[in-house]
Amino acid sequence: MIPVQRDWDALAPRLAREPRLALDFESDGFHHYKERLSLVQIAAPGQAWILDPLAVKDVSALGAILANPGIVKVLHGSDYDVRTLDRAWGFRIKGLRDTATATQLLHPELMGLGRAIETYLGIKLPKLVRLQRSDWSRRPIPADALEYAVLDVAHSLALDDLLMAKLKELGRDGWLAEECALMESIRYEPPPPPEEACFGSKGAFDLEPRALAIFRELWMVRERSAEQVDRPPFKVISAEALLAIARDPDVDGDKIPNANWRWLDAMRGEIIAAVQRGRAAEPIIHPSRLKRRPSPWTPEGRTRWQVLHAVRVAKAAELGIAPSTLWPTRSLEALCIDPERLEPELSGQSEFSVRRWQRELLAGPLRAAWGTALSSGT
C-alpha cells in the first residue's frame, strides 16, 4: 500500500531534485458543503507518494515546487486543478504539461486518462464508480481508495513520454507548450452568491416571475440546510424538486421528481414559509431575459460562416484534430458577424485567445477564403 505522507518538509527536498513530476489532486466537494483539497498524488520515475493536505498546516514546500518552472508538472485535464490550487492556497503552477491537451492535439477522441493510457500503454485502468466518488477527506483513507487514487499518476510519466515523442515527430510540441502556458494563467473565480446562483439552475429560465421568486426562496432554504448539515445542496434535495414546488406549491407529492421525502417532511414549516415569502415578494424576471438581445446573425453572416467554417473543417480533418481545437468557434463566429473584426481575429488581438500556432495554421486559409466569404455574404 502507498503510505500517506504527513511531513511534507522531509519529502520536499527529494521532489525538488526531480526534473519531472506527475500530479493529481482530489477534493471532497461531492460530500461536503464547502469543498476542501483533500489529497495530493505525486509520482516520479519509479516511485509515487500520497500527501495529506489536511494533516499539514504549512504547505509552502509544495507551493515552491509547483511554482518552479524547472520542474515539469504532468497533469491530465488540469484546468480544474489549477483553479483548485488557486482557490485553496493561492498556488500557481509553472512548467505545466497537460496530457489531456496533448491527446487533443493528436487524437481528440482519447481525452479521458483511462482511454489514453489504454491506447498508448496497453494498460486498462479499473473504472470503479464507488472509489471515484470516495470522500477524500475521510480519515483514515481506506486502503483500496488509496491504491485507486495513485493510479491517476502511476502511469502518467510514461504516457507523457509517448505523447511528447509523437508531438515532436509531428512538430506539434510547440502547440502544446503554448496551450499549457495559457492554462497556467487560469485563476479561480468565486461562484455567484446563492441568491443569484439559483438563476443558473436548469429550468429556472422557464419559470414565470412569481414562480421564480418562490424558487429563489426555496433555493435559499436548501442552501442554509446544506450548510448546517455539511452536505452539497444537490444531496439535500434536487433542484428539480424545488422547481416543481415553485411552479405549483400545491403539487401532489407523487409529481415531485427526485424528492427527498425525509427532508421535505422535516422542513415542511420552512418550505411553507418560503412559499409565502415568494408569493409576497416582487415577481422576478429572470436576469437572462433582461439581457436578451436580438440575434446578431444576418443572412450574410450565416453565409460567411458556411464558407469559413468549411475551411476550418477541411484543415482540421487534414491535421486529424477537432475543428474547435484548430480555431475557437466564438472567434470564427465573431468575424462572420462583424467583418470589421477580420484583422483583430486573424492577428490574435481579440478576447477569444487565438493562439499563435492556430494563426500560423489557419489565418492564411481564412484570408484566402475571405473574399469569397465576403462576396457571398453581400
PDB file of C-alpha atoms in Angstrom, residues 42-195:
ATOM      1  CA  ILE A  42       2.658  12.718  -6.852  1.00  0.00           C
ATOM      2  CA  ALA A  43       4.800  10.376  -8.933  1.00  0.00           C
ATOM      3  CA  ALA A  44       8.426  10.461 -10.029  1.00  0.00           C
ATOM      4  CA  PRO A  45      10.034   7.730 -12.157  1.00  0.00           C
ATOM      5  CA  GLY A  46       9.728   4.503 -10.201  1.00  0.00           C
ATOM      6  CA  GLN A  47       8.063   5.949  -7.105  1.00  0.00           C
ATOM      7  CA  ALA A  48       4.768   7.512  -6.004  1.00  0.00           C
ATOM      8  CA  TRP A  49       3.563   9.340  -2.915  1.00  0.00           C
ATOM      9  CA  ILE A  50       0.222  10.385  -1.486  1.00  0.00           C
ATOM     10  CA  LEU A  51       0.278  13.572   0.548  1.00  0.00           C
ATOM     11  CA  ASP A  52      -2.317  14.534   3.143  1.00  0.00           C
ATOM     12  CA  PRO A  53      -3.026  18.283   2.888  1.00  0.00           C
ATOM     13  CA  LEU A  54      -5.482  18.087   5.793  1.00  0.00           C
ATOM     14  CA  ALA A  55      -2.734  16.989   8.181  1.00  0.00           C
ATOM     15  CA  VAL A  56      -0.187  19.667   7.277  1.00  0.00           C
ATOM     16  CA  LYS A  57      -0.556  23.279   8.349  1.00  0.00           C
ATOM     17  CA  ASP A  58       2.261  24.665   6.197  1.00  0.00           C
ATOM     18  CA  VAL A  59       2.056  23.607   2.538  1.00  0.00           C
ATOM     19  CA  SER A  60       4.536  26.185   1.272  1.00  0.00           C
ATOM     20  CA  ALA A  61       7.049  23.466   0.349  1.00  0.00           C
ATOM     21  CA  LEU A  62       4.579  22.084  -2.186  1.00  0.00           C
ATOM     22  CA  GLY A  63       3.839  25.594  -3.449  1.00  0.00           C
ATOM     23  CA  ALA A  64       7.530  26.208  -4.114  1.00  0.00           C
ATOM     24  CA  ILE A  65       7.784  23.007  -6.148  1.00  0.00           C
ATOM     25  CA  LEU A  66       4.683  23.834  -8.170  1.00  0.00           C
ATOM     26  CA  ALA A  67       5.989  27.327  -8.907  1.00  0.00           C
ATOM     27  CA  ASN A  68       9.414  26.087 -10.055  1.00  0.00           C
ATOM     28  CA  PRO A  69       9.417  26.214 -13.891  1.00  0.00           C
ATOM     29  CA  GLY A  70      12.476  23.965 -13.935  1.00  0.00           C
ATOM     30  CA  ILE A  71      10.349  21.006 -12.844  1.00  0.00           C
ATOM     31  CA  VAL A  72       7.862  19.767 -15.436  1.00  0.00           C
ATOM     32  CA  LYS A  73       4.472  19.021 -13.865  1.00  0.00           C
ATOM     33  CA  VAL A  74       2.472  16.410 -15.750  1.00  0.00           C
ATOM     34  CA  LEU A  75      -1.289  16.593 -15.136  1.00  0.00           C
ATOM     35  CA  HIS A  76      -4.350  15.418 -17.042  1.00  0.00           C
ATOM     36  CA  GLY A  77      -7.216  17.862 -17.561  1.00  0.00           C
ATOM     37  CA  SER A  78      -5.508  20.396 -15.343  1.00  0.00           C
ATOM     38  CA  ASP A  79      -7.850  23.380 -15.643  1.00  0.00           C
ATOM     39  CA  TYR A  80      -9.843  22.240 -12.576  1.00  0.00           C
ATOM     40  CA  ASP A  81      -6.661  21.508 -10.639  1.00  0.00           C
ATOM     41  CA  VAL A  82      -5.184  24.917 -11.488  1.00  0.00           C
ATOM     42  CA  ARG A  83      -8.337  26.612 -10.225  1.00  0.00           C
ATOM     43  CA  THR A  84      -8.449  24.419  -7.108  1.00  0.00           C
ATOM     44  CA  LEU A  85      -4.850  25.211  -6.150  1.00  0.00           C
ATOM     45  CA  ASP A  86      -5.522  28.912  -6.608  1.00  0.00           C
ATOM     46  CA  ARG A  87      -8.700  28.729  -4.515  1.00  0.00           C
ATOM     47  CA  ALA A  88      -7.259  26.594  -1.732  1.00  0.00           C
ATOM     48  CA  TRP A  89      -3.780  28.069  -1.281  1.00  0.00           C
ATOM     49  CA  GLY A  90      -3.178  30.745  -3.899  1.00  0.00           C
ATOM     50  CA  PHE A  91      -0.622  28.454  -5.583  1.00  0.00           C
ATOM     51  CA  ARG A  92       0.458  28.770  -9.219  1.00  0.00           C
ATOM     52  CA  ILE A  93       1.756  26.007 -11.471  1.00  0.00           C
ATOM     53  CA  LYS A  94       4.734  26.693 -13.712  1.00  0.00           C
ATOM     54  CA  GLY A  95       6.149  24.140 -16.111  1.00  0.00           C
ATOM     55  CA  LEU A  96       2.728  22.570 -16.701  1.00  0.00           C
ATOM     56  CA  ARG A  97       2.310  19.800 -19.269  1.00  0.00           C
ATOM     57  CA  ASP A  98      -1.228  18.578 -19.698  1.00  0.00           C
ATOM     58  CA  THR A  99      -1.644  15.098 -21.184  1.00  0.00           C
ATOM     59  CA  ALA A 100      -5.348  15.701 -21.937  1.00  0.00           C
ATOM     60  CA  THR A 101      -4.378  18.663 -24.123  1.00  0.00           C
ATOM     61  CA  ALA A 102      -1.621  16.585 -25.703  1.00  0.00           C
ATOM     62  CA  THR A 103      -4.082  13.873 -26.711  1.00  0.00           C
ATOM     63  CA  GLN A 104      -6.439  16.558 -28.022  1.00  0.00           C
ATOM     64  CA  LEU A 105      -3.671  17.664 -30.379  1.00  0.00           C
ATOM     65  CA  LEU A 106      -3.199  14.083 -31.573  1.00  0.00           C
ATOM     66  CA  HIS A 107      -6.356  12.032 -31.056  1.00  0.00           C
ATOM     67  CA  PRO A 108      -9.305  14.126 -29.846  1.00  0.00           C
ATOM     68  CA  GLU A 109     -11.338  11.002 -29.117  1.00  0.00           C
ATOM     69  CA  LEU A 110      -8.878   9.968 -26.358  1.00  0.00           C
ATOM     70  CA  MET A 111      -9.492  12.804 -23.898  1.00  0.00           C
ATOM     71  CA  GLY A 112     -10.041  10.516 -20.899  1.00  0.00           C
ATOM     72  CA  LEU A 113      -6.951   9.457 -18.959  1.00  0.00           C
ATOM     73  CA  GLY A 114      -8.015   5.819 -18.895  1.00  0.00           C
ATOM     74  CA  ARG A 115      -8.515   5.635 -22.656  1.00  0.00           C
ATOM     75  CA  ALA A 116      -5.232   7.391 -23.351  1.00  0.00           C
ATOM     76  CA  ILE A 117      -3.301   5.024 -21.064  1.00  0.00           C
ATOM     77  CA  GLU A 118      -5.002   2.010 -22.577  1.00  0.00           C
ATOM     78  CA  THR A 119      -4.310   3.193 -26.143  1.00  0.00           C
ATOM     79  CA  TYR A 120      -0.695   4.239 -25.681  1.00  0.00           C
ATOM     80  CA  LEU A 121       0.484   1.914 -22.898  1.00  0.00           C
ATOM     81  CA  GLY A 122      -1.831  -1.073 -23.263  1.00  0.00           C
ATOM     82  CA  ILE A 123      -2.849  -0.805 -19.593  1.00  0.00           C
ATOM     83  CA  LYS A 124      -6.528  -0.939 -18.698  1.00  0.00           C
ATOM     84  CA  LEU A 125      -7.321   1.017 -15.548  1.00  0.00           C
ATOM     85  CA  PRO A 126     -10.259  -0.128 -13.400  1.00  0.00           C
ATOM     86  CA  LYS A 127     -13.383   2.015 -13.531  1.00  0.00           C
ATOM     87  CA  LEU A 128     -14.872   1.837 -10.054  1.00  0.00           C
ATOM     88  CA  VAL A 129     -17.539   4.483  -9.516  1.00  0.00           C
ATOM     89  CA  ARG A 130     -17.607   3.636  -5.813  1.00  0.00           C
ATOM     90  CA  LEU A 131     -13.973   4.689  -5.478  1.00  0.00           C
ATOM     91  CA  GLN A 132     -14.173   7.558  -7.947  1.00  0.00           C
ATOM     92  CA  ARG A 133     -16.701   9.185  -5.623  1.00  0.00           C
ATOM     93  CA  SER A 134     -14.818   8.480  -2.406  1.00  0.00           C
ATOM     94  CA  ASP A 135     -14.922  11.045   0.359  1.00  0.00           C
ATOM     95  CA  TRP A 136     -11.267  12.024   0.145  1.00  0.00           C
ATOM     96  CA  SER A 137     -11.472  13.979   3.390  1.00  0.00           C
ATOM     97  CA  ARG A 138     -12.335  10.815   5.318  1.00  0.00           C
ATOM     98  CA  ARG A 139      -9.602   9.678   7.683  1.00  0.00           C
ATOM     99  CA  PRO A 140      -8.201   7.121   7.680  1.00  0.00           C
ATOM    100  CA  ILE A 141      -8.468   6.732   3.923  1.00  0.00           C
ATOM    101  CA  PRO A 142      -9.427   3.146   3.044  1.00  0.00           C
ATOM    102  CA  ALA A 143      -6.578   1.134   1.548  1.00  0.00           C
ATOM    103  CA  ASP A 144      -8.446   0.367  -1.691  1.00  0.00           C
ATOM    104  CA  ALA A 145      -9.197   4.079  -2.183  1.00  0.00           C
ATOM    105  CA  LEU A 146      -5.508   4.939  -1.766  1.00  0.00           C
ATOM    106  CA  GLU A 147      -4.486   2.287  -4.271  1.00  0.00           C
ATOM    107  CA  TYR A 148      -7.090   3.600  -6.708  1.00  0.00           C
ATOM    108  CA  ALA A 149      -6.069   7.232  -6.227  1.00  0.00           C
ATOM    109  CA  VAL A 150      -2.427   6.597  -7.017  1.00  0.00           C
ATOM    110  CA  LEU A 151      -3.361   5.084 -10.391  1.00  0.00           C
ATOM    111  CA  ASP A 152      -4.060   8.636 -11.626  1.00  0.00           C
ATOM    112  CA  VAL A 153      -0.328   9.375 -11.533  1.00  0.00           C
ATOM    113  CA  ALA A 154       1.304   5.935 -11.659  1.00  0.00           C
ATOM    114  CA  HIS A 155       1.369   5.797 -15.471  1.00  0.00           C
ATOM    115  CA  SER A 156       1.288   9.498 -16.297  1.00  0.00           C
ATOM    116  CA  LEU A 157       5.024   9.942 -16.876  1.00  0.00           C
ATOM    117  CA  ALA A 158       5.181   7.004 -19.282  1.00  0.00           C
ATOM    118  CA  LEU A 159       2.146   8.402 -21.098  1.00  0.00           C
ATOM    119  CA  ASP A 160       3.787  11.815 -21.252  1.00  0.00           C
ATOM    120  CA  ASP A 161       6.921  10.265 -22.807  1.00  0.00           C
ATOM    121  CA  LEU A 162       4.955   8.719 -25.662  1.00  0.00           C
ATOM    122  CA  LEU A 163       2.762  11.752 -26.249  1.00  0.00           C
ATOM    123  CA  MET A 164       5.725  14.127 -26.352  1.00  0.00           C
ATOM    124  CA  ALA A 165       7.596  11.844 -28.752  1.00  0.00           C
ATOM    125  CA  LYS A 166       4.601  11.838 -31.104  1.00  0.00           C
ATOM    126  CA  LEU A 167       4.073  15.595 -30.811  1.00  0.00           C
ATOM    127  CA  LYS A 168       7.740  16.276 -31.571  1.00  0.00           C
ATOM    128  CA  GLU A 169       7.613  13.903 -34.530  1.00  0.00           C
ATOM    129  CA  LEU A 170       4.699  15.909 -35.957  1.00  0.00           C
ATOM    130  CA  GLY A 171       6.143  19.284 -34.971  1.00  0.00           C
ATOM    131  CA  ARG A 172       3.302  19.943 -32.553  1.00  0.00           C
ATOM    132  CA  ASP A 173       5.188  20.141 -29.263  1.00  0.00           C
ATOM    133  CA  GLY A 174       5.176  23.937 -29.620  1.00  0.00           C
ATOM    134  CA  TRP A 175       1.386  23.828 -29.844  1.00  0.00           C
ATOM    135  CA  LEU A 176       1.234  22.022 -26.517  1.00  0.00           C
ATOM    136  CA  ALA A 177       3.679  24.438 -24.888  1.00  0.00           C
ATOM    137  CA  GLU A 178       1.544  27.397 -25.933  1.00  0.00           C
ATOM    138  CA  GLU A 179      -1.673  25.761 -24.742  1.00  0.00           C
ATOM    139  CA  CYS A 180      -0.161  24.838 -21.375  1.00  0.00           C
ATOM    140  CA  ALA A 181       1.284  28.316 -20.852  1.00  0.00           C
ATOM    141  CA  LEU A 182      -2.235  29.657 -21.304  1.00  0.00           C
ATOM    142  CA  MET A 183      -3.630  27.083 -18.857  1.00  0.00           C
ATOM    143  CA  GLU A 184      -1.086  28.199 -16.254  1.00  0.00           C
ATOM    144  CA  SER A 185      -2.746  31.619 -16.276  1.00  0.00           C
ATOM    145  CA  ILE A 186      -6.186  30.258 -15.296  1.00  0.00           C
ATOM    146  CA  ARG A 187      -7.435  31.657 -11.999  1.00  0.00           C
ATOM    147  CA  TYR A 188     -10.210  30.675  -9.645  1.00  0.00           C
ATOM    148  CA  GLU A 189     -13.354  32.780  -9.912  1.00  0.00           C
ATOM    149  CA  PRO A 190     -15.778  32.540  -6.989  1.00  0.00           C
ATOM    150  CA  PRO A 191     -19.268  31.356  -7.895  1.00  0.00           C
ATOM    151  CA  PRO A 192     -22.154  33.798  -7.643  1.00  0.00           C
ATOM    152  CA  PRO A 193     -23.871  34.034  -4.236  1.00  0.00           C
ATOM    153  CA  PRO A 194     -26.722  31.544  -3.704  1.00  0.00           C
ATOM    154  CA  GLU A 195     -29.420  34.171  -4.267  1.00  0.00           C
TER     155      GLU A 195
END
